[in-house]
Coordinates of C-alpha atoms in Angstrom, one line a residue:
M798 CA -28.2 26.2 11.3
L799 CA -24.8 24.5 11.8
K800 CA -25.6 24.0 15.4
D801 CA -28.4 21.7 14.4
F802 CA -26.0 19.4 12.5
K803 CA -23.2 19.5 15.1
P804 CA -24.0 16.0 16.6
V805 CA -24.2 14.4 13.1
L806 CA -21.0 16.1 12.0
G807 CA -19.2 15.0 15.2
I808 CA -20.2 11.4 14.5
L809 CA -19.2 11.6 10.9
L810 CA -15.8 13.2 11.8
R811 CA -15.1 10.5 14.4
F812 CA -16.0 7.8 11.9
I813 CA -13.7 9.3 9.2
I814 CA -10.8 9.8 11.6
I815 CA -11.0 6.3 13.2
Y816 CA -11.4 4.7 9.8
L817 CA -8.4 6.5 8.3
V818 CA -6.2 5.7 11.4
L819 CA -7.1 2.0 11.3
L820 CA -6.8 1.8 7.5
F821 CA -3.3 3.4 7.6
A822 CA -2.2 1.3 10.5
Y823 CA -3.3 -1.9 8.6
Q824 CA -1.6 -0.7 5.5
Y825 CA 1.6 -0.1 7.4
Y826 CA 1.3 -3.7 8.9
L827 CA 0.9 -5.1 5.4
N828 CA 3.8 -3.1 3.9
S829 CA 6.1 -4.2 6.8
G830 CA 5.9 -7.9 5.8
K831 CA 5.5 -7.5 2.0
D832 CA 8.5 -9.7 1.1
S833 CA 7.5 -12.7 3.2
G834 CA 4.4 -13.8 1.4
L835 CA 0.9 -13.8 2.9
D836 CA 0.6 -11.7 6.0
S837 CA 0.7 -13.5 9.4
F838 CA -2.9 -12.7 10.3
S839 CA -4.2 -14.2 7.0
R840 CA -1.9 -17.2 7.6
I841 CA -3.4 -17.8 11.0
I842 CA -6.9 -17.8 9.5
A843 CA -5.8 -20.2 6.7
N844 CA -4.4 -22.6 9.4
Q845 CA -7.6 -22.4 11.4
V846 CA -9.7 -23.0 8.3
A847 CA -7.6 -26.0 7.4
A848 CA -8.0 -27.4 10.9
L849 CA -11.7 -26.9 10.8
Q850 CA -12.0 -28.6 7.4
N851 CA -9.9 -31.5 8.6
S852 CA -12.1 -31.9 11.6
I853 CA -15.3 -32.1 9.5
G854 CA -14.0 -34.6 6.9
Y855 CA -12.5 -32.3 4.2
P856 CA -8.8 -33.3 4.3
T857 CA -6.9 -30.0 3.8
E858 CA -3.3 -29.0 3.4
L859 CA -1.9 -25.6 2.8
Y860 CA 0.7 -24.7 0.2
D861 CA 2.6 -21.4 0.2
D862 CA 3.0 -19.2 -2.8
V863 CA 5.2 -16.6 -1.3
K864 CA 5.9 -14.8 -4.6
N865 CA 2.2 -14.2 -5.1
E866 CA 1.4 -13.5 -1.4
Q867 CA -1.2 -16.3 -1.2
V868 CA -1.7 -19.7 0.3
W869 CA -3.5 -22.5 -1.6
F870 CA -6.1 -24.8 0.0
Y871 CA -5.4 -28.4 -1.2
V872 CA -8.7 -30.0 -0.3
K873 CA -9.5 -33.7 -1.0
Q874 CA -6.3 -33.9 -3.2
R875 CA -7.2 -30.9 -5.4
Y876 CA -6.2 -27.2 -5.3
E877 CA -9.6 -25.7 -4.7
T878 CA -9.2 -22.1 -3.5
R879 CA -6.5 -19.7 -2.4
M880 CA -6.2 -17.4 0.6
V881 CA -5.1 -13.9 -0.1
E882 CA -4.9 -10.9 2.2
G883 CA -8.5 -9.8 1.2
C884 CA -10.0 -13.0 2.6
N885 CA -9.1 -12.1 6.2
A886 CA -12.1 -9.6 6.6
V887 CA -9.9 -6.9 8.1
S888 CA -11.4 -4.3 5.8
V889 CA -14.9 -5.3 7.1
I890 CA -13.7 -5.3 10.7
I891 CA -12.2 -1.7 10.2
L892 CA -15.6 -0.5 9.0
F893 CA -17.4 -2.2 11.9
V894 CA -15.0 -0.8 14.5
S895 CA -15.1 2.7 13.0
F896 CA -18.9 2.9 12.9
V897 CA -19.3 1.6 16.5
F898 CA -16.7 4.0 17.9
A899 CA -18.3 6.9 16.0
F900 CA -21.2 6.4 18.4
Y901 CA -18.9 6.1 21.4
K902 CA -20.7 5.3 24.7
G903 CA -17.9 4.6 27.2
M904 CA -16.8 1.2 28.3
K905 CA -19.7 -0.6 26.7
T906 CA -18.3 0.5 23.3
F907 CA -15.2 -1.6 24.0
V908 CA -17.2 -4.6 25.2
F909 CA -19.5 -4.5 22.1
V910 CA -16.6 -4.1 19.7
G911 CA -14.8 -7.0 21.4
A912 CA -17.9 -9.2 21.1
G913 CA -18.5 -8.1 17.5
L914 CA -14.9 -8.9 16.6
I915 CA -15.3 -12.4 17.9
I916 CA -18.5 -12.8 15.9
L917 CA -17.0 -11.4 12.7
Y918 CA -13.9 -13.6 13.1
I919 CA -16.0 -16.7 13.5
M920 CA -18.3 -15.8 10.6
N921 CA -15.3 -15.2 8.4
L922 CA -13.8 -18.6 9.3
L923 CA -17.1 -20.2 8.5
R924 CA -17.4 -18.2 5.2
I925 CA -14.0 -19.5 4.0
V926 CA -14.8 -23.1 5.1
G927 CA -18.1 -22.8 3.3
L928 CA -16.5 -21.5 0.1
N929 CA -14.0 -24.4 0.2
I930 CA -16.8 -26.9 0.6
V931 CA -18.8 -25.4 -2.2
M932 CA -15.7 -25.3 -4.5
T933 CA -14.9 -29.0 -3.6
D934 CA -18.4 -30.4 -3.9
H935 CA -20.3 -28.0 -6.2
K936 CA -17.8 -26.0 -8.2
E937 CA -20.5 -24.8 -10.6
Y938 CA -21.9 -22.6 -7.8
G939 CA -18.5 -21.4 -6.7
K940 CA -18.6 -18.0 -8.4
M941 CA -22.1 -17.2 -7.1
F942 CA -21.1 -18.1 -3.5
H943 CA -17.8 -16.3 -3.7
D944 CA -19.2 -13.1 -5.3
F945 CA -22.6 -12.8 -3.8
I946 CA -23.8 -15.3 -1.1
F947 CA -20.8 -15.2 1.3
P948 CA -20.2 -11.4 1.0
A949 CA -23.9 -10.9 1.7
I950 CA -23.5 -13.0 4.9
I951 CA -20.4 -11.2 6.2
Y952 CA -21.6 -7.7 5.4
G953 CA -25.1 -8.7 6.6
T954 CA -23.5 -9.7 9.9
V955 CA -21.9 -6.2 10.1
V956 CA -25.2 -4.5 9.4
V957 CA -27.0 -6.5 12.0
L958 CA -24.3 -5.7 14.6
W959 CA -24.5 -2.0 13.7
L960 CA -28.3 -2.1 14.1
V961 CA -28.0 -3.8 17.5
W962 CA -25.4 -1.2 18.6
I963 CA -27.6 1.7 17.6
K964 CA -30.9 0.4 18.8
F965 CA -29.9 -1.2 22.1
F966 CA -26.7 0.7 23.1
A967 CA -25.9 4.0 21.3
L968 CA -29.4 5.5 21.3
K969 CA -30.9 3.7 24.2
H970 CA -31.1 6.7 26.6
E971 CA -32.7 8.8 23.9
N972 CA -35.5 6.3 23.4
S973 CA -36.4 5.9 27.1

């Protein structure tokens, strides 16, 4: 009976191992720079969000709050939102990468993960820009967009990418 479940257990074990390795590596990265404020990856994203917002007519400056490990977005002369480590979508990216590598299919796995990371990175930048615009122009909808709409978009993107991976790459030879 265990023989029937061997492929599923293999996929599940690969997912768990990859997820834990990436999670611990990310936690190590965060702990190594804990005293310097917001981590450098989140800071890069905040800078890119500010540049995007400036280019579309939402004058934005960033203000460091090293003690609280965050950066504030000062948009149209008001403090609207703040960037914390959780805004960088790394936890979502770790889930995406772990799932795709659980269904490893050679070199195309690396190509798909690379393309997926670019898509998720862009979606996350647009998510933060969108949230800043909502908070600037329609603050009354801010909580709904922060808690429901934008998480649905970023997680929805992950699910669509997973479905594409499974349907067109991971199980393709089995459906032919």
